[in-house]
PDB file of C-alpha atoms in Angstrom:
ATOM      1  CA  UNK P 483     110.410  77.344  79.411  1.00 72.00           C
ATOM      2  CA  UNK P 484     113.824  78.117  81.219  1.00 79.00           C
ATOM      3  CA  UNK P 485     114.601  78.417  84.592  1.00 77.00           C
ATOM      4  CA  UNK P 486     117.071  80.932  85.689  1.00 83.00           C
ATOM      5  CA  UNK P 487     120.810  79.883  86.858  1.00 80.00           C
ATOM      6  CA  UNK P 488     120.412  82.984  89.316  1.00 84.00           C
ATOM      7  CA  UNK P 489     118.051  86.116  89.950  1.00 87.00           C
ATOM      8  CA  UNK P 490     118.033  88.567  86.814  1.00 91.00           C
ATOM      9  CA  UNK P 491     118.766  91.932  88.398  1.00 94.00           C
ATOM     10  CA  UNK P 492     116.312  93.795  91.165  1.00 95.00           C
ATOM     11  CA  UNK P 493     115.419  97.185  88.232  1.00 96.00           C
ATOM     12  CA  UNK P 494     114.718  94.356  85.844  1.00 96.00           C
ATOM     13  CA  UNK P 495     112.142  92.479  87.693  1.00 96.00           C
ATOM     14  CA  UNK P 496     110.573  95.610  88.589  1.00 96.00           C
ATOM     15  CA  UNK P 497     110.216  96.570  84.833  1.00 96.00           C
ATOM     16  CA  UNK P 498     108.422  93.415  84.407  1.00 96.00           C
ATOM     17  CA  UNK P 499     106.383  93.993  87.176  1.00 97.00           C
ATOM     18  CA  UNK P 500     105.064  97.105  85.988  1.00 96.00           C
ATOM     19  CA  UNK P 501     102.747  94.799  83.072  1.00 93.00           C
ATOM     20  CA  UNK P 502     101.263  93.405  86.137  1.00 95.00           C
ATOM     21  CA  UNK P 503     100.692  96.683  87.995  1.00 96.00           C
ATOM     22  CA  UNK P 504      98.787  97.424  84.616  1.00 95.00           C
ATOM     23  CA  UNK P 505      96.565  95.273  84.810  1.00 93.00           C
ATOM     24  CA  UNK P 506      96.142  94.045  89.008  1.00 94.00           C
ATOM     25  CA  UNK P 507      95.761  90.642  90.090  1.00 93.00           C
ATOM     26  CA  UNK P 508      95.299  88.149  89.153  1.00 93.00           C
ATOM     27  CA  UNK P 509      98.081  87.659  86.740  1.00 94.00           C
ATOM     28  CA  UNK P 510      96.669  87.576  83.351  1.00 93.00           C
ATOM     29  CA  UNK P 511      97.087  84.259  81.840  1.00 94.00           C
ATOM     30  CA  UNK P 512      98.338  85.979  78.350  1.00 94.00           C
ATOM     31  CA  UNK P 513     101.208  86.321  80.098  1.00 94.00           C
ATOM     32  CA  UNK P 514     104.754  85.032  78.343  1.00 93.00           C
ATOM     33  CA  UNK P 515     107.341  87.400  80.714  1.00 93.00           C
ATOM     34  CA  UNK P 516     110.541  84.897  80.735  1.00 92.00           C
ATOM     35  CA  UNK P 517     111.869  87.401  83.745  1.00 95.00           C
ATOM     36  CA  UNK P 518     108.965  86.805  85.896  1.00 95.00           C
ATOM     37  CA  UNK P 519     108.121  83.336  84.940  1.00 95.00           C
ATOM     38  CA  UNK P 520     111.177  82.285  84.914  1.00 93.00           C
ATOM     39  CA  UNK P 521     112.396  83.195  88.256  1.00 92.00           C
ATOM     40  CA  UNK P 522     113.801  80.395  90.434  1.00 88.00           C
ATOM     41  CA  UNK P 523     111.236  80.799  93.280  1.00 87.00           C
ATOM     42  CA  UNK P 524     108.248  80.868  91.006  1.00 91.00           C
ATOM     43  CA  UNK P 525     109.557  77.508  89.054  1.00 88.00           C
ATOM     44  CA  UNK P 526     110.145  75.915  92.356  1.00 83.00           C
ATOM     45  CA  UNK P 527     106.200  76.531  93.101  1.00 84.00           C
ATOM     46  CA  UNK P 528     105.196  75.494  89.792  1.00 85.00           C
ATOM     47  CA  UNK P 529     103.347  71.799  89.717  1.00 79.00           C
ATOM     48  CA  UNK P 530     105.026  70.992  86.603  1.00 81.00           C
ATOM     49  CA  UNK P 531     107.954  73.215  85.376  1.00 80.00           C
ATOM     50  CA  UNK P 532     107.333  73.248  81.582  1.00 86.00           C
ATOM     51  CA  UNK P 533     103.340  74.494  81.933  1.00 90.00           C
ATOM     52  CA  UNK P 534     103.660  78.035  81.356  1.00 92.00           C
ATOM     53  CA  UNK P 535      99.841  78.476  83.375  1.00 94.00           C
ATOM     54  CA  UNK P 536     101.085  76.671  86.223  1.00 91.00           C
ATOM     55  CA  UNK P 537     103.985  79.055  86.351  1.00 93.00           C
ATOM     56  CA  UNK P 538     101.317  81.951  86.048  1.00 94.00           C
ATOM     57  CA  UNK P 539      99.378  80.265  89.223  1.00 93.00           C
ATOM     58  CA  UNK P 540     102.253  79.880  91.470  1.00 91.00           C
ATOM     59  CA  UNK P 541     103.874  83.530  90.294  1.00 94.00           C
ATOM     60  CA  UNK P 542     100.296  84.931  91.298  1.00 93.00           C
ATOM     61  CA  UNK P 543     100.192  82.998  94.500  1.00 90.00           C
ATOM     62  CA  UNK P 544     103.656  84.461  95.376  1.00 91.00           C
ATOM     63  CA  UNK P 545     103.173  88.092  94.392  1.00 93.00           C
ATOM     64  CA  UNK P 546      99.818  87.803  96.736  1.00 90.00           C
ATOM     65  CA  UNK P 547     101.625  86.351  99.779  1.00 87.00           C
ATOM     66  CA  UNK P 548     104.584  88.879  99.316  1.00 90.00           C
ATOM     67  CA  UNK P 549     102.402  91.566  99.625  1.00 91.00           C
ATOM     68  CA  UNK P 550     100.181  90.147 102.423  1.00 85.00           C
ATOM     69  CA  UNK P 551     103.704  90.663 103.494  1.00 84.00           C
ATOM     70  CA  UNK P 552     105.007  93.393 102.629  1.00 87.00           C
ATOM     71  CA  UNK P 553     108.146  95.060 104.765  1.00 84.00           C
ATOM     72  CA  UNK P 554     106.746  98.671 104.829  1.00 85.00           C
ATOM     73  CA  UNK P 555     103.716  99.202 107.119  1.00 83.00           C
ATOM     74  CA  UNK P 556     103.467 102.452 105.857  1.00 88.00           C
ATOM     75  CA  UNK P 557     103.391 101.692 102.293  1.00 92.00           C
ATOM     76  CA  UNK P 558     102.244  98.006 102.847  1.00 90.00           C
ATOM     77  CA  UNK P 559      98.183  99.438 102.016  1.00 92.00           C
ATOM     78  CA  UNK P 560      99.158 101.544  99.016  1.00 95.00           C
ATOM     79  CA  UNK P 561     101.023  98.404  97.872  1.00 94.00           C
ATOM     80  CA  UNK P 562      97.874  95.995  98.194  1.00 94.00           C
ATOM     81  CA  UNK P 563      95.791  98.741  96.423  1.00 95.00           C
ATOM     82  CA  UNK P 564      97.929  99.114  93.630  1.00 95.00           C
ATOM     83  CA  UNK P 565      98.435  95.361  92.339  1.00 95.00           C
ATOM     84  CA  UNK P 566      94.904  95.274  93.275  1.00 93.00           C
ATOM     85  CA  UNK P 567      94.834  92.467  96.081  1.00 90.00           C
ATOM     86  CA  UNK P 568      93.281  94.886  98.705  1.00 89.00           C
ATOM     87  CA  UNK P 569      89.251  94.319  98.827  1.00 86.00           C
ATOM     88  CA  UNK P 570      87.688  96.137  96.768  1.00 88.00           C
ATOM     89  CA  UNK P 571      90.060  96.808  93.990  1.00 90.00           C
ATOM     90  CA  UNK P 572      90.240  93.754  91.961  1.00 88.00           C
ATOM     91  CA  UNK P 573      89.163  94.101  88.574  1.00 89.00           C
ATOM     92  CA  UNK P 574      89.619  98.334  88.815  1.00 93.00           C
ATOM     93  CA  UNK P 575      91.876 100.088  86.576  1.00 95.00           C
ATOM     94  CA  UNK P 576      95.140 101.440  87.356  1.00 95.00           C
ATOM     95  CA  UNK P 577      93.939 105.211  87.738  1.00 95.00           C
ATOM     96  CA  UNK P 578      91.632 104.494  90.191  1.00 95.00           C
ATOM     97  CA  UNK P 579      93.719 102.361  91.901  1.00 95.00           C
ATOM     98  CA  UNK P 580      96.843 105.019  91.973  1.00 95.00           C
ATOM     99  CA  UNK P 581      94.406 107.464  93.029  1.00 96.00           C
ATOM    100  CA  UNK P 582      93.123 105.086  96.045  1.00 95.00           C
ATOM    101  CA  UNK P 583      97.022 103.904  96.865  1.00 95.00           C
ATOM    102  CA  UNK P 584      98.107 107.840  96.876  1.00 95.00           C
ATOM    103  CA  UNK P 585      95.264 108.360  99.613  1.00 94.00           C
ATOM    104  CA  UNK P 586      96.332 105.715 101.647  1.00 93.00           C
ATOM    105  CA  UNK P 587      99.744 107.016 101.733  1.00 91.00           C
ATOM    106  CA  UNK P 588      98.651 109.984 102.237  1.00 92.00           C
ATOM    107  CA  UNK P 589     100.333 111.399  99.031  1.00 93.00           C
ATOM    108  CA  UNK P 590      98.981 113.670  95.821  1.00 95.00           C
ATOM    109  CA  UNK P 591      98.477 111.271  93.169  1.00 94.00           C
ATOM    110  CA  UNK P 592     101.068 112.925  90.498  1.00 94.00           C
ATOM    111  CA  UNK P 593     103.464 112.501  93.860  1.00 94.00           C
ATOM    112  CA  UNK P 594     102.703 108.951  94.140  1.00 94.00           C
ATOM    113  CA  UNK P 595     103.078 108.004  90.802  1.00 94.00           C
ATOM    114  CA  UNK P 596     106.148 109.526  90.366  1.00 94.00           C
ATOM    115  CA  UNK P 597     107.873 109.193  93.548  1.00 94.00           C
ATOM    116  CA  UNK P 598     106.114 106.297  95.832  1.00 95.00           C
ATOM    117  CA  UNK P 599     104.446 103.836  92.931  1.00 96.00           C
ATOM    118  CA  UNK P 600     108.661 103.160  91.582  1.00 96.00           C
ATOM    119  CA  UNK P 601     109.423 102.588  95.214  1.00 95.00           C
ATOM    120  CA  UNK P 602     106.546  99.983  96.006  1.00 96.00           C
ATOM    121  CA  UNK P 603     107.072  98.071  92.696  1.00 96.00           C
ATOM    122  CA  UNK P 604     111.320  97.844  93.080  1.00 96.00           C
ATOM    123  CA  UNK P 605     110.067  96.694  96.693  1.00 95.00           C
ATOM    124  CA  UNK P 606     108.249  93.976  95.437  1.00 96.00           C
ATOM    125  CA  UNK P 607     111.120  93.062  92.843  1.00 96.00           C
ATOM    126  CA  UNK P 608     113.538  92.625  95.529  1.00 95.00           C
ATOM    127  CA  UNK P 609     110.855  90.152  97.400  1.00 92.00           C
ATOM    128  CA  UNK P 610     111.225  88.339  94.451  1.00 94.00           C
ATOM    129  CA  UNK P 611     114.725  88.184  94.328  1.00 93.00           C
ATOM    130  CA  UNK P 612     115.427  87.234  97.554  1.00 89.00           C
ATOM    131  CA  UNK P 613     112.866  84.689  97.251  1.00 87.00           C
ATOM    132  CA  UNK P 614     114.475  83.211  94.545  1.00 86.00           C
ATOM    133  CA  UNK P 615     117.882  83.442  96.350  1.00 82.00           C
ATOM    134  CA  UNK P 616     116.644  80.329  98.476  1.00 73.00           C
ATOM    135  CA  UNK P 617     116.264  77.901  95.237  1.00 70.00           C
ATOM    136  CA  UNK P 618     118.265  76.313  93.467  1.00 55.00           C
ATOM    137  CA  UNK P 619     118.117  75.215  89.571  1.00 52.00           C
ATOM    138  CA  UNK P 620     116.497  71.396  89.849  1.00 48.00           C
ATOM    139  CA  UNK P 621     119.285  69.091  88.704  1.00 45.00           C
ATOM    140  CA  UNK P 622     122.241  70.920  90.158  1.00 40.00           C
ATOM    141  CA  UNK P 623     124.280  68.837  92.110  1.00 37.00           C
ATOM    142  CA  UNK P 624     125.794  71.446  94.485  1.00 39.00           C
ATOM    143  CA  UNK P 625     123.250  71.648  97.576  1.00 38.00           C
ATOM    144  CA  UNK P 626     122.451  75.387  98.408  1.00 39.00           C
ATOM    145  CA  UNK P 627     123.850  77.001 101.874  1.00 40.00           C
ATOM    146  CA  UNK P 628     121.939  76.313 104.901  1.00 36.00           C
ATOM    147  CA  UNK P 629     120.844  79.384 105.999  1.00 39.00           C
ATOM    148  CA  UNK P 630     119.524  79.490 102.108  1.00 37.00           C
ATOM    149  CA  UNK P 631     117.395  76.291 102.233  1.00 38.00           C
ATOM    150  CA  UNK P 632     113.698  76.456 102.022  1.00 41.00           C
ATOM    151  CA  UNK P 633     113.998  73.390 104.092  1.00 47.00           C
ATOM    152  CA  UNK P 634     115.825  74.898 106.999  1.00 48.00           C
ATOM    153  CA  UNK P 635     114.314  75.579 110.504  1.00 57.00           C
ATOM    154  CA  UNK P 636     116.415  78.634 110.979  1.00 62.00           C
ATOM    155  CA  UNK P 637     114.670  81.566 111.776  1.00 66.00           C
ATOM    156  CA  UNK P 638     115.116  84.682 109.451  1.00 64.00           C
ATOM    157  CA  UNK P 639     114.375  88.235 110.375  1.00 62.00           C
ATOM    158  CA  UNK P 640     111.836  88.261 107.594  1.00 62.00           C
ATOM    159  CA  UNK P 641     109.817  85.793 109.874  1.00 64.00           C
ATOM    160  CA  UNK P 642     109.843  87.719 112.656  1.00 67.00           C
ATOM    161  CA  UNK P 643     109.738  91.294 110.496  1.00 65.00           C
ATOM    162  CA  UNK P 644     106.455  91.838 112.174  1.00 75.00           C
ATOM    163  CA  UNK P 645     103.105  90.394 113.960  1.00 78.00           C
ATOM    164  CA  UNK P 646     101.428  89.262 110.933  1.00 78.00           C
ATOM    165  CA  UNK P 647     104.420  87.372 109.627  1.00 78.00           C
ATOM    166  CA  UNK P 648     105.528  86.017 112.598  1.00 83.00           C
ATOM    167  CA  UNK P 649     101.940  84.365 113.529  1.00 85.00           C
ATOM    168  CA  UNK P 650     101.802  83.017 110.009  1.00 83.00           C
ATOM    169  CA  UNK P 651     105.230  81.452 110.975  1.00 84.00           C
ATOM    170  CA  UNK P 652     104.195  80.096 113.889  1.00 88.00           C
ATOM    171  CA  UNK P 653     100.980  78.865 112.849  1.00 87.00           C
ATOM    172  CA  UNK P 654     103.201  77.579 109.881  1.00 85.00           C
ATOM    173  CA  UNK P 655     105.886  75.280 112.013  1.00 87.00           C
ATOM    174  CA  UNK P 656     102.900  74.310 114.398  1.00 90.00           C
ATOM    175  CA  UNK P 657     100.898  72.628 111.412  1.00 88.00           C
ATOM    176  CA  UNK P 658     104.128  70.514 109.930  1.00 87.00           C
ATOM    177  CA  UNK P 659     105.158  69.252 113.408  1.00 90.00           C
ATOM    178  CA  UNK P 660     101.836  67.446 113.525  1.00 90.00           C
ATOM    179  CA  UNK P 661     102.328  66.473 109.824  1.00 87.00           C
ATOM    180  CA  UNK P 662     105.691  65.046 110.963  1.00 89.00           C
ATOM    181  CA  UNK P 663     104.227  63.724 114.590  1.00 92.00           C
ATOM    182  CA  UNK P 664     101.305  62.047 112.541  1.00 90.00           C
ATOM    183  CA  UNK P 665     103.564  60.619 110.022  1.00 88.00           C
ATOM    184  CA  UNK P 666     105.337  58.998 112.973  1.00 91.00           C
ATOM    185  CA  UNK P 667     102.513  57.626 114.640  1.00 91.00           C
ATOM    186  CA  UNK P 668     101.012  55.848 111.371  1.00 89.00           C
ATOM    187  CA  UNK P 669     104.584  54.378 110.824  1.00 89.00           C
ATOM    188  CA  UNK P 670     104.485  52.701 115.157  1.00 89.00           C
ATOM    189  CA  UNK P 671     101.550  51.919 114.264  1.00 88.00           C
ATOM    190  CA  UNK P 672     101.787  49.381 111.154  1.00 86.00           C
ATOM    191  CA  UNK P 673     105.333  48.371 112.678  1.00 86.00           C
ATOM    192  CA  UNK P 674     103.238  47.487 116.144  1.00 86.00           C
ATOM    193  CA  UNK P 675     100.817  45.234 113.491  1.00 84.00           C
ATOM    194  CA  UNK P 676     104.055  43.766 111.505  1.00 82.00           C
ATOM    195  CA  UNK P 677     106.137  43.343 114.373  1.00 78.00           C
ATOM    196  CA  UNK P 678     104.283  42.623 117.484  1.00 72.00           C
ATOM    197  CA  UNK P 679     106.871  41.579 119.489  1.00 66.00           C
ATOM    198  CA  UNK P 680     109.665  43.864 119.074  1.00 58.00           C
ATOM    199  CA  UNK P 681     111.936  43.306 122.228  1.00 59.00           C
ATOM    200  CA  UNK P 682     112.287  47.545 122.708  1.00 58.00           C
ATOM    201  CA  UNK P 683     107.969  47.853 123.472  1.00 56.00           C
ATOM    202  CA  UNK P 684     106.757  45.983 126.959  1.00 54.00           C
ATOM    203  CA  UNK P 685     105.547  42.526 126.461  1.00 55.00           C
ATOM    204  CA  UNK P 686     101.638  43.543 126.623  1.00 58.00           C
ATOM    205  CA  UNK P 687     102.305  44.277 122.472  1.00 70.00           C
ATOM    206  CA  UNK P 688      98.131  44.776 122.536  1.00 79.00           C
ATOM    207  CA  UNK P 689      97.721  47.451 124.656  1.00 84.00           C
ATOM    208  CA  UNK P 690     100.511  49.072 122.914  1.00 86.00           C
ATOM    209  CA  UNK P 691      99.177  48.703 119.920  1.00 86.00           C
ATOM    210  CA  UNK P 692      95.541  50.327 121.075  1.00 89.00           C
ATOM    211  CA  UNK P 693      98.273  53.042 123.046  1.00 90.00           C
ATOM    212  CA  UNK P 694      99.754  53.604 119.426  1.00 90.00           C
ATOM    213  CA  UNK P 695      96.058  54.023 117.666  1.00 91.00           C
ATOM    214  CA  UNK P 696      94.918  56.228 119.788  1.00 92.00           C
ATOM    215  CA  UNK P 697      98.146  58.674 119.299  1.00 93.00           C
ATOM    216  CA  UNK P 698      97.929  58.508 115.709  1.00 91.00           C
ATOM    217  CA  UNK P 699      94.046  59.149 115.989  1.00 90.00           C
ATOM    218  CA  UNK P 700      94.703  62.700 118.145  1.00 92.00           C
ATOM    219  CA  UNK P 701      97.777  63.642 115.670  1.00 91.00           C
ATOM    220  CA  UNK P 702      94.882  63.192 112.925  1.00 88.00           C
ATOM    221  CA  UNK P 703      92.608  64.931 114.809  1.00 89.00           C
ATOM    222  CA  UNK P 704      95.274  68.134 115.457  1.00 90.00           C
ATOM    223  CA  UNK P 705      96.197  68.026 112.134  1.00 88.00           C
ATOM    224  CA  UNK P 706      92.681  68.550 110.866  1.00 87.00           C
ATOM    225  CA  UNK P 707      92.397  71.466 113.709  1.00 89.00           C
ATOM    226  CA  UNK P 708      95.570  73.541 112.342  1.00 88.00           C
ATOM    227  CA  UNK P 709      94.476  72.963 108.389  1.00 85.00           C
ATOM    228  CA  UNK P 710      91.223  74.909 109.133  1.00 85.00           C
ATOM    229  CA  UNK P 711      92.701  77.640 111.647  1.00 87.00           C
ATOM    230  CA  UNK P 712      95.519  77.930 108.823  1.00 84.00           C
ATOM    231  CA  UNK P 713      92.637  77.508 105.954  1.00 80.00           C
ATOM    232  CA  UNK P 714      90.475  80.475 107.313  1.00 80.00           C
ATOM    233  CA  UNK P 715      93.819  83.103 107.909  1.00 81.00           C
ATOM    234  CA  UNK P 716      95.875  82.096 104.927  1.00 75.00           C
ATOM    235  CA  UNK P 717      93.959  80.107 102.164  1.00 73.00           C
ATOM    236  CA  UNK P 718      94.114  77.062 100.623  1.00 69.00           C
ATOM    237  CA  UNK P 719      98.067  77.076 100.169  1.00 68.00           C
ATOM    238  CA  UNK P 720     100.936  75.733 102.591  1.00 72.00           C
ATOM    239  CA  UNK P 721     104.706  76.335 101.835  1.00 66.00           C
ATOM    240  CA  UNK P 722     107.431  73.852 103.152  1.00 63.00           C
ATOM    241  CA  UNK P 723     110.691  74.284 101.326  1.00 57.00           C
ATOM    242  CA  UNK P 724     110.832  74.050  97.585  1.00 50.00           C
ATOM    243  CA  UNK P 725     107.370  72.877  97.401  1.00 55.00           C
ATOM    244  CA  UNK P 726     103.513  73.907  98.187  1.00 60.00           C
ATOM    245  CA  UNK P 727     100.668  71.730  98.847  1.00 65.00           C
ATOM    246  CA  UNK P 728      96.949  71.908  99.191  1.00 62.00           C
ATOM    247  CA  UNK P 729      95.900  71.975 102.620  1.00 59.00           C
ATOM    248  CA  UNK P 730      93.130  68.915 101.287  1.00 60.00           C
ATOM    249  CA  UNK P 731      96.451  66.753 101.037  1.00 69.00           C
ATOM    250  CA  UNK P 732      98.366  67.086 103.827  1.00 72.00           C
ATOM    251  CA  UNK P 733      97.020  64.433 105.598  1.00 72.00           C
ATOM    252  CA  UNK P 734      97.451  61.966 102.843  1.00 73.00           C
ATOM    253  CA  UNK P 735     101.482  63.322 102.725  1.00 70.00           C
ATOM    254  CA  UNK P 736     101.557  62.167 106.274  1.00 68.00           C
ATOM    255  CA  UNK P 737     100.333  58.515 105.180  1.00 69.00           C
ATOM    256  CA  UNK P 738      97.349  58.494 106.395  1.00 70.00           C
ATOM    257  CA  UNK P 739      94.111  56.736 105.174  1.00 64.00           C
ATOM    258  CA  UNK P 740      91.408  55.714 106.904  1.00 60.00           C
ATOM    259  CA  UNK P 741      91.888  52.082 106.094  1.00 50.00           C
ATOM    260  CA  UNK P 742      94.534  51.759 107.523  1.00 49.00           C
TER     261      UNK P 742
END
């Protein structure tokens, strides 16, 4: 499958989006949309680029945390409703779920679906397109802008758009500087059992070394404490940059095992 060189345009992704307004979420796994599955942001997510399903799972996984998300707190309800994320509604057909969305906004239906239900969907498109504004193509040589990279620290009004986003934020950075602190602590660890007598640690290299341990064995511990806060709010998934990983293996991205 191909990977976009840059973002098709904002009305286009929202025509695509309207076969998954169809149907709800999850995204049906029938689905071959090159504009949607193709979208720089989506590929980024996928495990392996060339599995269409595993661009279905990560375009799913997106869609669901960009409406989690979405901008308008008036609409943000209506918007859950209608792709069919908001309890309740999964599995329920589009009528009913117009009919529920146009309630929440407090809206007639034939109002909604005219009017509101074009706005919520081009909303979501341009989530997606801005999303995919902070990837580049694998392969390219040309690194992105920094206030572009999914690596950066920099803080974007998005983060901070509201309460909801900016706890998930926080909660976010707080997790990977344990992952980083941990990583850290494994590595002064096995240097400490290598090199016992590096001339920059005091000369008691032992109690260092059980000094070292028992940092690495609290970053561990912490580590284990923000997967389940972040586990129980947010789900199973954790972005950093260009990537997602299972909360199960962040502590074996750190380095860690227990043998060691």
């Amino acid at each position: 499958m191909e990977t976009q060189v840059a973002p098709p345009p904002v009305e286009d992704i929202a025509k695509a989006l309207r076969k998954i307004v169809a149907t709800g979420l999850p995204v049906s796994p029938s689905l071959t949309d090159e504009t949607l599955l193709g979208l720089r942001g989506v590929v980024a997510r996928s495990i392996n680029r060339d599995d269409r399903l595993g661009r279905i799972k990560a375009l799913d996984e997106l869609l669901a945390r960009l409406l989690v998300h979405y901008p308008d707190d008036t609409l943000g309800e209506s918007a859950r409703i209608l792709f069919a994320i908001a309890p309740g509604y999964r599995g329920s057909n589009l009528t009913t779920r117009r009919e529920a969305a146009a309630g929440a906004a407090e809206r007639e239906v034939d109002h909604f679906r005219k009017r509101i239900e074009p706005e919520i969907i081009t909303g979501v498109a341009w989530q997606l397109h801005r999303d995919s504004q902070n990837y580049i193509p694998r392969g390219r040589s040309v690194p992105p802008p920094l206030e572009a990279s999914g690596d950066s620290p920099t803080i974007r009004a998005g983060d901070v758009a509201n309460k909801e986003a900016a706890e998930h934020e926080e909660l976010l950075s707080r997790l990977w500087a344990h992952v980083y602190a941990l990583r850290a602590e494994i590595l002064r660890v096995e240097r400490l059992k290598n090199w016992p007598h590096d001339p920059t640690e005091p000369t008691t290299s032992e109690k260092v070394l059980v000094e070292a341990i028992a940092a690495r064995d609290y970053e561990v511990d912490a580590v284990k404490v923000l997967i389940a806060t972040y586990t129980e709010r947010y789900g199973q998934r954790i972005a950093h940059g260009d990537a997602e990983f299972n909360t199960e293996a962040l502590l074996r991205l750190a380095g860690w095992e227990s043998g060691l």
